[in-house]
Amino acid sequence: MKKGLLGLALCCAAQTHLAQGILKTDSIQEVVVTGTGTQHLLKDAPVQTEVISRRQLLQYGGKSIEDILAGLTASFDFNENDMGSHLQMNGLGNSFVLILIDGRRLHGDNGGENDLSLIDPHNIERIEIVKGASSALYGSDAIAGVINIITRKHHEQGVMVENTSRVGSYGDIRQHNGLALNYGRLSSYTNFQLQHSDGWQNTSEEALAQTEYHITDSRNKTVNRHTNWQLAERITYQLLPSLELYADGSIYWKRIYRPSGKHPGVDTKTYDLQYNNASLSAGGKWNISDTDYLTLDADWKRHAYRYAYTDTTLTDGYVNGRFTNYYPYFPGDEELQSDQRLTQVSLKGVFALPYSQTLSAGLDYRHDWLEAPMRVKGGKATDNTQALYLQDEWHSPVNGNHAAVYLTAGLRLTRNEGFGTRLTPKLSAMLKMADLRLRATWSQGYKTPTPKELHYQYIRNMSGVYLYLGNTSLKAQTSNYFALSGEYTIGRLTMTASLYYNKVNDMIALVTIPYSQAPAELLVQYDPVRVRQYQNIEDAKTYGLDFTLRYQGRHVTAGGSYSYLDTKAHQYDSEKDEMHSVTIDGMAHHKANVYVTWKRDFSSRYQLGIGLYGRMSSKRYYQIDGDGKGYQLWRLSTTHQLGKALRLEAGMDNIFDYVDRTPHGLHLGTTTPGRTVYASLTIRLHQGKKLTNKYKSNFNSRSNEED
């Protein structure tokens, strides 16, 4: 860790030296939308927004969104397993982070963790990250922040076909195919992606829960073999020069193959995990004038999770969530575990007002539906939420290098059928003085318990039987977020520093409870080694510092980010009748990233890019089963652009072959299998001409896409 931080310091010093004597040039005029829901140049966004650009994505060559976020910003941690990605952002977990695709909510929950395999990394134009509570604009889940994945838009008139095939160690295969058709007012884009990995095992040693006994021949893998594919279609039609309509949909399938060992209750597996997703959306955008517009979006999304049996299994039989008898399943049978469906309708308007003001207003309706015959009493649960929000943006007159002030104020009124009505405010300010930007934010977050947190009950074999319980007595979570940040540009060098404090009241977390608090019939039925239940922690605080540095030269780009984090939470121990302090699971005090890339055109037909990336973390703290070890991982990537039609990528991950050999059942700092290599080939063919401005999509914001 010390070596990694020293590397970051040296990298920063080198960048400062490179920046000296360089005349100031215009920066890339990137447009961002996530922080305020309206378009702003990145340098003038009133809300601090971090952007991972298309250029960075192409140079890094990440295989997944987890790989990209962890490798290019220090604010994130991931710990992948069968149930999802275990994302953490500035100390708060996945359930507090809202993930959007083109401004619309991602839906695909695995055990409380989003399945980020739904995102095709080859179809990303840029990633916008807004840290801190954003509930006033986006509603529930946006307590830690928002990640908005902006997909690529294809402007060429005629036909465009693209193919990317990537292979890597441990049978890693990534496939992307795209077909774009643009004829006059009608546009279509068909996207297919496939991901496969043979998985790997970092250790065959496994710790048995609540004992000192370890087995040394477990067949449980660190990451299991898995395959998923997705087919998506989007159609847009320019009905009028000022009115565009769209419709899109997707289907998704994933299977996780689990090997079976010889130790009952530890590594004996009789079923695989299978996921089926589907989505349908429709809407439109009406440009009332050059500044005013209305959008309407209607979304329906489904996420189903099943056991796919591979061996004869005598399992519990349930009718509407109540145990009836033991029931046999045979190879090839499937059993529904949960079917989650989301219906959401959003109406939004943006209007220019006198005195340099912009008003945003919207209505949201959301309906959550959950069917889980094995896991929910009554078999089903629903939730309904309606919301109205208003936001006003104002800035003082901008006059050359004179100081300018930007203010953003927002308010959301939310009504939930189970938790009543709540007002959630937000206030941001920015002072712009030549090359200096000072920003301040105060915002509140609001998140009601999910149907799973309220009603779920299930068991999980993890070196013994764990019993998980929902809790109908949960309270809604609220938060107060404060942040101060500064951004300064010297020529080609940009530096940002942010201080933040986020206090979450009634934070919901899985808590280990005494057997006396669990239903007696479930204890008799399952004989669990541990019982965990969703409960409200009294309060939780996260606070820290984020620092980034970026130098953009003609051929060289270099930079780094550092994140310091601390957390405090108080939890009532009913068994001891006392309050005690705990850490938020997964917290690491120090995380850092460094990178340096070099790119040069050797001819009109060949361009070479080379990148070196480092990622470091101190140890991660957990309440039970030990802490995750600190680590540093280094990556080398190369890109070879051959004209506009061909692109080759090759590289090596984890150059120094670090592997965490912590036994199964105990927390891992990182799940990397050690040194791996990869290579990919992209072919992109286009027949036609650039789309004229007359028919360019209303939905396409300014893009820096590279052919």
XYZ file of C-alpha atoms in Angstrom:
707
model
C 0.000 0.000 0.000
C 2.850 2.392 0.880
C 4.529 1.609 -2.455
C 1.266 2.312 -4.251
C 0.787 5.687 -2.556
C 4.422 6.553 -3.299
C 3.753 5.706 -6.942
C 0.749 8.029 -6.909
C 2.863 10.856 -5.493
C 5.598 10.336 -8.095
C 3.002 10.230 -10.856
C 1.495 13.500 -9.628
C 4.921 15.148 -9.484
C 5.680 14.014 -13.025
C 2.384 15.447 -14.247
C 3.080 18.816 -12.621
C 6.459 18.940 -14.352
C 4.906 18.069 -17.700
C 2.316 20.818 -17.287
C 4.894 23.586 -16.782
C 5.361 25.837 -19.784
C 2.369 24.450 -21.687
C 0.035 27.116 -23.003
C -3.568 26.870 -21.924
C -5.753 25.054 -24.462
C -9.451 24.507 -24.693
C -10.485 21.338 -22.877
C -12.750 18.746 -24.411
C -16.235 20.194 -24.233
C -17.864 17.183 -22.623
C -21.550 17.492 -21.823
C -22.928 15.881 -18.634
C -26.548 15.471 -17.574
C -26.664 13.384 -14.399
C -25.969 15.915 -11.642
C -28.914 18.209 -12.433
C -30.892 16.249 -15.038
C -30.084 19.011 -17.563
C -27.169 19.439 -19.945
C -24.035 21.273 -18.806
C -20.458 21.427 -19.934
C -18.509 19.278 -17.484
C -16.382 22.204 -16.300
C -19.534 24.258 -15.587
C -21.698 21.543 -13.993
C -23.064 22.979 -10.716
C -22.957 19.501 -9.120
C -19.562 17.779 -8.953
C -19.599 15.072 -11.630
C -16.899 12.542 -12.404
C -16.738 11.301 -15.997
C -15.090 8.231 -17.503
C -14.887 9.173 -21.175
C -15.043 7.041 -24.305
C -11.324 7.650 -24.812
C -10.508 6.289 -21.341
C -12.770 3.273 -21.896
C -11.097 2.404 -25.190
C -7.586 2.725 -23.782
C -8.334 0.746 -20.595
C -10.059 -2.152 -22.384
C -12.036 -3.349 -19.352
C -13.966 -6.595 -19.662
C -16.877 -5.544 -17.413
C -18.381 -2.497 -15.728
C -16.966 -3.726 -12.394
C -13.495 -3.885 -13.938
C -13.870 -0.388 -15.410
C -15.152 1.379 -12.282
C -12.686 -0.283 -9.903
C -9.778 0.329 -12.273
C -10.442 3.974 -13.143
C -11.719 5.571 -9.936
C -10.769 5.058 -6.292
C -14.284 5.544 -4.901
C -15.450 1.996 -5.641
C -14.937 -1.489 -4.264
C -16.277 -4.729 -5.707
C -16.281 -8.268 -4.383
C -17.985 -10.459 -6.965
C -19.720 -13.737 -6.178
C -22.717 -15.752 -7.402
C -25.225 -13.277 -6.004
C -23.865 -10.141 -7.627
C -21.112 -7.591 -7.605
C -21.197 -6.320 -3.987
C -20.600 -2.749 -5.099
C -19.564 -0.195 -2.494
C -19.304 3.534 -3.159
C -17.692 5.809 -0.555
C -18.542 3.351 2.208
C -22.162 2.556 1.332
C -23.281 -0.623 -0.397
C -25.119 -1.497 -3.559
C -28.623 -0.836 -2.233
C -27.692 2.833 -1.661
C -26.302 3.389 -5.171
C -28.689 4.146 -8.023
C -27.503 2.746 -11.357
C -29.015 4.235 -14.498
C -28.693 3.365 -18.178
C -29.349 6.482 -20.254
C -31.104 7.981 -17.246
C -33.380 4.981 -16.631
C -33.145 2.683 -13.627
C -31.287 -0.636 -13.935
C -33.406 -3.536 -12.664
C -31.803 -6.893 -11.938
C -31.456 -7.722 -8.264
C -29.482 -10.766 -7.084
C -29.646 -11.118 -3.326
C -29.709 -7.348 -2.916
C -26.904 -6.823 -5.420
C -27.393 -5.530 -8.973
C -26.396 -7.893 -11.760
C -24.053 -5.591 -13.661
C -23.677 -8.184 -16.438
C -26.776 -6.501 -17.874
C -24.455 -3.685 -19.017
C -22.513 -4.294 -22.241
C -19.095 -2.619 -21.716
C -18.564 -2.341 -25.489
C -21.705 -0.233 -25.886
C -20.773 2.545 -23.432
C -20.125 6.084 -24.614
C -19.220 7.442 -21.178
C -19.963 6.954 -17.486
C -21.124 9.836 -15.283
C -20.745 9.515 -11.509
C -22.414 11.820 -8.992
C -21.520 11.159 -5.367
C -23.821 11.779 -2.442
C -27.560 11.852 -1.876
C -29.540 12.592 -5.046
C -33.004 11.555 -3.909
C -34.475 15.005 -4.606
C -33.942 14.388 -8.314
C -33.885 10.595 -8.629
C -35.852 9.248 -5.693
C -35.132 6.063 -3.754
C -31.735 4.268 -3.798
C -29.748 7.456 -4.514
C -28.300 7.912 -1.008
C -24.633 7.124 -1.749
C -24.759 8.439 -5.305
C -25.712 7.824 -8.928
C -23.897 5.999 -11.726
C -25.320 6.848 -15.140
C -24.183 4.648 -18.044
C -24.539 6.622 -21.286
C -24.737 4.214 -24.217
C -23.256 4.845 -27.646
C -25.334 6.584 -30.292
C -24.814 5.901 -33.966
C -25.315 8.910 -36.256
C -24.322 7.439 -39.621
C -26.948 7.338 -42.348
C -27.190 3.875 -43.862
C -25.946 0.599 -42.349
C -23.294 0.046 -39.687
C -22.138 -3.392 -38.527
C -19.683 -3.981 -35.684
C -18.223 -7.030 -33.978
C -15.942 -7.295 -30.942
C -14.567 -10.669 -29.845
C -12.446 -10.860 -26.707
C -10.752 -13.895 -25.133
C -8.780 -14.172 -21.923
C -7.452 -16.467 -19.231
C -9.732 -18.944 -17.443
C -11.940 -19.342 -20.487
C -13.039 -15.712 -20.418
C -15.042 -14.873 -23.564
C -16.741 -11.549 -24.308
C -18.722 -11.074 -27.491
C -20.416 -7.910 -28.777
C -22.351 -7.492 -32.014
C -24.154 -4.365 -33.183
C -26.288 -3.525 -36.198
C -27.345 0.102 -36.779
C -29.809 1.125 -39.483
C -30.520 4.808 -40.160
C -32.847 5.727 -43.017
C -34.367 9.178 -42.954
C -36.605 9.490 -39.909
C -36.267 5.871 -38.774
C -33.327 4.545 -36.773
C -32.689 1.127 -35.295
C -29.888 -0.387 -33.235
C -29.678 -4.088 -32.397
C -27.174 -5.105 -29.724
C -26.095 -8.612 -28.733
C -23.630 -9.459 -25.996
C -22.348 -12.747 -24.565
C -20.111 -13.237 -21.540
C -18.574 -16.484 -20.326
C -15.973 -17.525 -17.781
C -14.802 -20.951 -16.657
C -14.357 -19.494 -13.176
C -11.440 -20.179 -10.848
C -10.534 -21.408 -7.393
C -7.999 -19.450 -5.369
C -7.951 -22.019 -2.583
C -9.508 -25.392 -1.785
C -9.361 -24.648 1.939
C -12.691 -23.784 3.536
C -13.468 -22.547 7.015
C -16.522 -24.062 8.687
C -18.829 -21.549 10.338
C -18.387 -21.022 14.086
C -15.659 -23.675 14.342
C -11.884 -23.776 14.056
C -12.098 -26.749 11.689
C -11.011 -26.294 8.068
C -11.391 -28.686 5.164
C -8.665 -28.678 2.544
C -10.363 -30.279 -0.469
C -13.465 -28.137 -1.009
C -14.698 -27.885 -4.597
C -16.263 -24.463 -4.042
C -14.795 -21.962 -6.461
C -13.912 -18.341 -5.754
C -15.858 -17.428 -8.905
C -18.033 -20.130 -10.497
C -18.284 -20.929 -14.179
C -21.023 -18.809 -15.700
C -22.547 -17.789 -19.027
C -24.912 -14.956 -19.857
C -26.229 -13.372 -23.018
C -28.464 -10.421 -23.857
C -30.306 -9.286 -26.985
C -31.551 -5.683 -27.077
C -33.316 -3.569 -29.682
C -33.985 0.188 -29.841
C -36.082 1.914 -32.501
C -36.499 5.690 -32.818
C -38.743 7.603 -35.188
C -38.588 11.342 -35.883
C -42.325 11.968 -36.209
C -41.793 15.742 -36.480
C -38.631 17.870 -36.491
C -39.418 18.646 -32.848
C -40.874 15.277 -31.784
C -39.076 11.944 -31.523
C -40.594 8.655 -30.361
C -38.743 5.552 -29.241
C -39.325 1.963 -28.179
C -36.806 -0.530 -26.883
C -36.694 -3.949 -25.301
C -34.321 -6.684 -24.224
C -34.127 -10.299 -23.109
C -31.375 -11.667 -20.880
C -30.350 -15.124 -19.657
C -27.671 -16.150 -17.182
C -26.645 -19.443 -15.636
C -24.106 -20.033 -12.875
C -22.733 -23.579 -12.862
C -21.825 -24.850 -9.418
C -19.535 -27.881 -8.947
C -20.556 -30.455 -6.347
C -18.126 -31.774 -3.754
C -18.193 -34.494 -1.117
C -18.829 -32.499 2.068
C -22.587 -32.282 2.841
C -23.679 -28.837 3.899
C -20.383 -27.328 2.757
C -19.667 -27.888 -0.934
C -22.355 -30.349 -2.033
C -24.426 -28.613 -4.733
C -27.503 -30.098 -6.384
C -28.632 -27.109 -8.428
C -27.284 -24.276 -10.571
C -28.531 -20.677 -10.454
C -30.449 -19.312 -13.427
C -31.628 -15.779 -14.155
C -34.090 -14.534 -16.767
C -34.643 -10.836 -17.435
C -36.852 -8.955 -19.855
C -37.637 -5.282 -20.404
C -39.897 -3.081 -22.520
C -39.806 0.712 -22.727
C -41.433 3.419 -24.791
C -41.502 7.187 -24.766
C -40.716 10.379 -26.550
C -39.200 13.831 -26.418
C -40.912 17.001 -27.619
C -38.698 20.029 -28.163
C -41.101 22.888 -27.514
C -38.381 25.437 -28.314
C -34.616 25.676 -28.382
C -34.571 25.614 -24.582
C -37.818 23.945 -23.474
C -38.777 20.298 -23.806
C -40.946 17.509 -22.402
C -40.038 13.824 -22.058
C -42.234 10.834 -21.266
C -40.847 7.400 -20.405
C -42.726 4.201 -19.541
C -40.699 1.172 -18.407
C -41.541 -2.427 -17.562
C -38.750 -4.676 -16.327
C -38.671 -8.225 -15.030
C -35.999 -10.164 -13.161
C -36.634 -13.864 -12.394
C -34.332 -16.091 -10.362
C -34.586 -19.911 -10.384
C -32.855 -23.010 -9.123
C -31.973 -25.335 -12.031
C -31.558 -28.798 -10.473
C -28.620 -30.986 -11.516
C -29.245 -33.872 -9.098
C -32.210 -35.447 -7.329
C -33.049 -33.204 -4.388
C -35.576 -33.474 -1.580
C -36.369 -29.883 -0.701
C -38.948 -27.934 1.248
C -42.366 -27.640 -0.364
C -44.208 -24.341 0.048
C -47.628 -23.040 -0.861
C -47.857 -19.222 -0.752
C -44.795 -18.993 1.430
C -45.902 -21.588 3.989
C -44.121 -24.894 4.500
C -46.347 -27.872 3.611
C -44.175 -30.911 2.939
C -40.903 -32.085 1.509
C -40.913 -32.224 -2.268
C -38.536 -34.036 -4.690
C -36.876 -32.303 -7.643
C -35.061 -34.146 -10.401
C -32.295 -33.156 -12.867
C -33.698 -30.713 -15.383
C -36.410 -29.376 -13.051
C -36.533 -25.662 -12.247
C -37.900 -23.950 -9.145
C -38.797 -20.254 -9.011
C -37.120 -18.391 -6.158
C -38.200 -14.853 -6.976
C -39.809 -12.907 -9.789
C -39.403 -9.147 -9.432
C -41.202 -6.755 -11.753
C -40.899 -3.005 -11.966
C -43.322 -0.665 -13.721
C -42.336 2.991 -13.859
C -43.758 6.026 -15.660
C -41.940 9.374 -15.670
C -43.005 12.734 -17.094
C -40.425 15.512 -17.086
C -40.303 19.081 -18.369
C -37.416 21.548 -18.627
C -38.211 25.227 -19.167
C -36.085 28.372 -19.489
C -37.259 31.175 -17.192
C -36.330 34.862 -17.025
C -33.248 36.016 -15.133
C -30.998 33.090 -16.205
C -33.140 30.394 -14.614
C -33.973 26.850 -15.724
C -36.903 25.016 -14.159
C -37.149 21.223 -14.152
C -40.357 19.548 -13.019
C -41.517 15.969 -13.084
C -43.959 13.282 -11.996
C -42.943 9.690 -11.216
C -45.008 6.584 -10.607
C -43.410 3.303 -9.568
C -44.952 -0.114 -8.867
C -42.852 -2.988 -7.503
C -44.225 -6.525 -7.651
C -42.518 -9.540 -6.088
C -43.502 -13.196 -6.358
C -41.446 -15.616 -4.258
C -43.412 -18.785 -3.369
C -40.498 -20.209 -1.367
C -39.465 -17.034 0.386
C -42.377 -14.682 1.095
C -45.343 -15.269 3.363
C -48.401 -15.260 1.140
C -46.167 -15.818 -1.883
C -46.362 -12.215 -3.151
C -45.638 -8.641 -2.096
C -46.139 -5.244 -3.770
C -45.130 -1.634 -3.252
C -46.339 1.641 -4.814
C -44.633 5.027 -4.868
C -45.637 8.353 -6.411
C -43.494 11.465 -6.514
C -43.499 15.094 -7.648
C -40.254 17.055 -7.942
C -39.174 20.595 -8.806
C -35.709 21.981 -9.423
C -34.593 25.532 -10.210
C -31.158 26.411 -11.597
C -29.903 30.001 -11.608
C -26.605 31.589 -12.511
C -25.338 35.128 -12.441
C -24.295 36.759 -15.742
C -21.151 35.165 -17.156
C -18.680 37.842 -18.284
C -15.267 36.624 -19.432
C -13.023 35.678 -16.488
C -15.143 37.500 -13.929
C -16.588 35.464 -11.096
C -19.946 33.785 -11.669
C -22.284 32.059 -9.227
C -24.439 29.008 -9.986
C -27.236 27.865 -7.654
C -29.387 24.730 -7.872
C -32.286 24.024 -5.510
C -34.580 21.020 -5.682
C -37.411 19.411 -3.740
C -39.143 16.039 -4.097
C -42.466 15.082 -2.525
C -42.689 11.289 -2.212
C -45.682 9.233 -1.169
C -45.237 5.532 -0.454
C -48.202 3.299 0.329
C -46.515 1.780 3.389
C -44.441 4.671 4.698
C -46.438 7.825 4.022
C -45.252 11.164 2.638
C -41.794 12.698 2.742
C -40.189 15.945 1.489
C -36.579 15.621 0.299
C -34.625 18.843 -0.419
C -31.330 19.585 -2.168
C -29.167 22.703 -2.523
C -25.968 23.105 -4.539
C -23.799 26.122 -5.288
C -20.773 26.776 -7.473
C -18.433 29.755 -7.616
C -16.576 30.038 -10.932
C -13.457 32.211 -11.050
C -11.380 31.811 -14.222
C -9.818 28.337 -13.897
C -11.068 27.721 -10.359
C -14.371 26.058 -9.452
C -15.615 25.875 -5.847
C -18.695 23.731 -5.199
C -20.821 23.071 -2.127
C -23.741 20.669 -1.727
C -26.282 19.796 0.917
C -28.835 17.170 0.058
C -31.084 14.698 1.789
C -31.691 11.088 0.862
C -34.780 8.975 1.360
C -35.166 5.236 0.817
C -38.059 3.005 1.812
C -37.452 -0.691 2.569
C -37.730 -2.997 -0.421
C -40.280 -5.846 -0.534
C -37.370 -8.254 -0.010
C -36.136 -6.475 3.110
C -39.654 -6.500 4.509
C -40.861 -9.987 3.632
C -38.056 -12.322 2.544
C -36.986 -15.427 4.469
C -34.553 -17.949 3.054
C -31.585 -20.178 3.850
C -28.135 -20.194 2.324
C -25.407 -22.818 2.620
C -22.098 -21.100 3.383
C -19.993 -23.589 5.366
C -23.212 -24.343 7.223
C -26.826 -23.216 7.031
C -27.453 -19.456 7.377
C -31.036 -18.321 7.950
C -31.956 -14.889 6.546
C -35.092 -13.061 7.691
C -37.026 -10.031 6.500
C -38.489 -7.562 8.948
C -41.906 -5.929 8.589
C -41.040 -3.497 11.418
C -38.380 -1.695 9.368
C -38.444 2.097 9.117
C -37.590 4.172 6.048
C -33.992 5.372 5.782
C -33.067 9.053 5.548
C -29.747 10.809 5.116
C -28.032 14.178 5.175
C -25.109 14.675 2.806
C -22.639 17.581 2.879
C -19.781 18.122 0.446
C -17.204 20.811 -0.380
C -15.025 20.539 -3.460
C -12.540 22.548 -5.444
C -11.353 22.137 -9.023
C -8.390 23.963 -10.533
C -6.940 23.819 -14.025
C -3.392 24.802 -14.939
C -2.905 24.430 -18.659
C -3.417 20.737 -19.330
C -3.420 19.758 -15.656
C -6.670 19.496 -13.676
C -6.861 18.873 -9.930
C -9.947 18.251 -7.818
C -10.379 17.682 -4.094
C -13.632 16.887 -2.269
C -14.549 16.588 1.388
C -17.822 14.813 2.200
C -19.925 13.716 5.165
C -22.938 11.436 4.820
C -25.103 10.555 7.810
C -27.691 7.817 7.287
C -30.448 7.488 9.869
C -32.161 4.125 10.423
C -29.779 2.465 7.977
C -30.968 -1.009 6.988
C -28.357 -3.766 7.229
C -28.167 -7.512 7.707
C -27.491 -8.107 11.399
C -26.660 -11.345 13.199
C -29.343 -11.923 15.837
C -29.585 -14.378 18.750
C -31.569 -17.574 18.234
C -34.095 -16.379 20.797
C -35.284 -13.694 18.336
C -35.822 -16.104 15.421
C -39.089 -18.032 14.815
C -38.866 -21.322 16.697
C -40.356 -23.358 13.847
C -37.623 -22.165 11.459
C -34.892 -23.032 13.960
C -36.255 -26.561 14.266
C -36.692 -26.916 10.526
C -33.260 -25.663 9.409
C -30.967 -25.870 12.486
C -28.949 -22.839 11.262
C -25.433 -22.006 12.458
C -26.260 -18.316 12.197
C -29.429 -16.226 11.905
C -29.311 -12.841 10.171
C -32.127 -10.336 9.830
C -32.636 -6.969 8.134
C -32.696 -4.358 10.879
C -32.393 -0.597 11.238
C -29.006 0.412 12.612
C -29.416 3.423 14.890
C -27.269 5.668 12.705
C -24.348 5.391 10.316
C -21.809 7.958 9.189
C -19.390 7.939 6.301
C -16.910 10.719 5.738
C -13.759 11.156 3.759
C -11.657 12.870 1.133
C -11.463 12.247 -2.611
C -8.591 13.667 -4.637
C -8.002 13.371 -8.395
C -5.309 14.609 -10.726
C -5.321 14.464 -14.528
C -2.861 15.628 -17.168
C -3.973 15.632 -20.806
C -1.085 16.013 -23.235
C -0.770 15.567 -26.951
C 0.497 11.991 -26.658
C 0.591 11.352 -22.903
C -2.290 11.203 -20.458
C -1.533 10.598 -16.790
C -3.432 10.834 -13.566
C -4.514 9.294 -10.360
C -7.137 9.332 -7.645
C -7.005 8.773 -3.910
C -9.883 8.153 -1.522
C -9.746 8.263 2.271
C -12.799 6.828 4.007
C -13.960 6.312 7.565
C -17.284 4.998 8.841
C -19.033 4.858 12.185
C -22.299 3.157 13.053
C -24.186 2.424 16.272
C -26.163 -0.752 16.671
C -28.358 -1.869 19.543
C -27.467 -5.307 20.920
C -30.743 -6.636 22.319
C -29.037 -9.655 23.900
C -26.702 -7.458 25.983
C -29.143 -4.529 26.155
C -26.493 -2.045 25.108
C -25.428 0.119 22.189
C -22.098 -0.613 20.545
C -20.084 0.786 17.661
C -19.563 -1.191 14.471
C -17.908 -0.620 11.119
C -19.849 -0.702 7.890
C -18.932 -3.964 6.189
C -16.409 -3.656 3.386
C -14.901 -0.321 4.411
C -11.264 0.359 3.481
C -9.566 3.488 4.841
C -7.326 3.999 1.818
C -7.845 3.352 -1.892
C -5.925 4.734 -4.849
C -5.590 4.487 -8.623
C -2.783 5.662 -10.883
C -2.403 5.528 -14.650
C -0.247 6.748 -17.493
C -1.107 6.251 -21.167
C 0.729 7.028 -24.381
C -0.937 7.289 -27.766
C 0.499 8.155 -31.173
C -0.440 8.038 -34.836
C 2.356 6.469 -36.876
C 0.438 6.881 -40.135
C -3.084 7.493 -41.341
C -3.622 3.741 -41.075
C -2.023 2.860 -37.710
C -2.375 4.237 -34.194
C -0.720 2.719 -31.110
C -1.790 3.178 -27.501
C -0.093 1.855 -24.339
C -1.454 2.176 -20.816
C -0.177 1.254 -17.343
C -2.724 1.204 -14.504
C -2.374 0.571 -10.774
C -5.107 -0.079 -8.199
C -4.477 -0.253 -4.432
C -6.530 -0.770 -1.292
C -5.781 -1.081 2.395
C -7.525 -3.860 4.315
C -11.327 -4.007 4.265
C -13.104 -4.268 7.620
C -15.957 -6.678 8.375
C -17.981 -7.312 11.524
C -17.771 -11.097 11.254
C -15.426 -13.697 9.729
C -12.316 -11.518 9.573
C -11.098 -8.624 7.450
C -10.164 -8.558 3.780
C -6.472 -8.180 3.030
C -5.054 -5.068 1.404
C -3.734 -5.361 -2.127
C -2.275 -3.598 -5.128
C -2.899 -4.725 -8.703
C -1.184 -3.495 -11.865
C -2.417 -3.720 -15.437
C -0.800 -3.207 -18.857
C -2.957 -2.554 -21.926
C -2.141 -1.948 -25.583
C -4.424 -0.790 -28.396
C -3.778 -0.934 -32.130
C -6.104 1.026 -34.432
C -5.809 -0.104 -38.067
C -7.678 2.469 -40.114
C -11.310 2.961 -39.110
C -12.432 -0.629 -39.602
C -10.080 -2.688 -37.402
C -8.972 -2.394 -33.792
C -6.793 -4.818 -31.812
C -6.420 -4.823 -28.024
C -4.139 -6.940 -25.859
C -2.952 -6.724 -22.303
C -2.153 -8.275 -18.960
C -4.022 -7.933 -15.679
C -2.412 -8.324 -12.247
C 1.133 -8.185 -13.619
C 2.732 -9.192 -10.297
C 0.414 -12.202 -9.837
C -1.179 -11.308 -6.488
C -3.741 -13.836 -5.187
C -5.693 -13.743 -1.916
C -5.627 -17.302 -0.516
C -7.997 -16.633 2.383
C -10.088 -19.797 3.003
C -13.629 -19.930 1.655
C -16.190 -18.674 4.142
C -13.956 -15.793 5.208
C -13.945 -12.402 3.522
C -11.588 -11.746 0.642
C -9.898 -8.447 -0.056
C -10.046 -9.221 -3.784
C -11.170 -12.229 -5.811
C -8.571 -11.862 -8.593
C -7.189 -15.236 -9.742
C -3.706 -13.849 -10.338
C -1.971 -12.870 -13.556
C -4.237 -13.058 -16.616
C -3.937 -12.033 -20.259
C -6.514 -10.960 -22.823
C -6.837 -10.028 -26.494
C -9.705 -8.655 -28.539
C -10.514 -7.785 -32.152
C -13.077 -5.179 -33.237
C -14.366 -4.907 -36.796
C -16.578 -1.946 -37.685
C -18.032 -1.508 -41.168
C -20.229 1.338 -42.380
C -21.997 1.954 -45.656
C -23.682 5.342 -46.053
C -23.022 8.889 -44.915
C -23.197 10.936 -41.751
C -26.726 11.579 -40.555
C -27.868 15.128 -41.328
C -28.751 17.515 -38.530
C -32.363 17.438 -39.703
C -32.765 13.885 -38.468
C -30.294 13.675 -35.613
C -31.877 12.159 -32.531
C -33.277 14.451 -29.866
C -31.944 11.955 -27.338
C -28.329 12.153 -28.496
C -26.268 14.503 -26.391
C -22.925 15.735 -27.654
C -20.531 12.842 -28.161
C -16.776 12.381 -28.400
C -17.122 8.967 -29.998
C -14.097 7.629 -31.836
C -14.748 5.574 -34.980
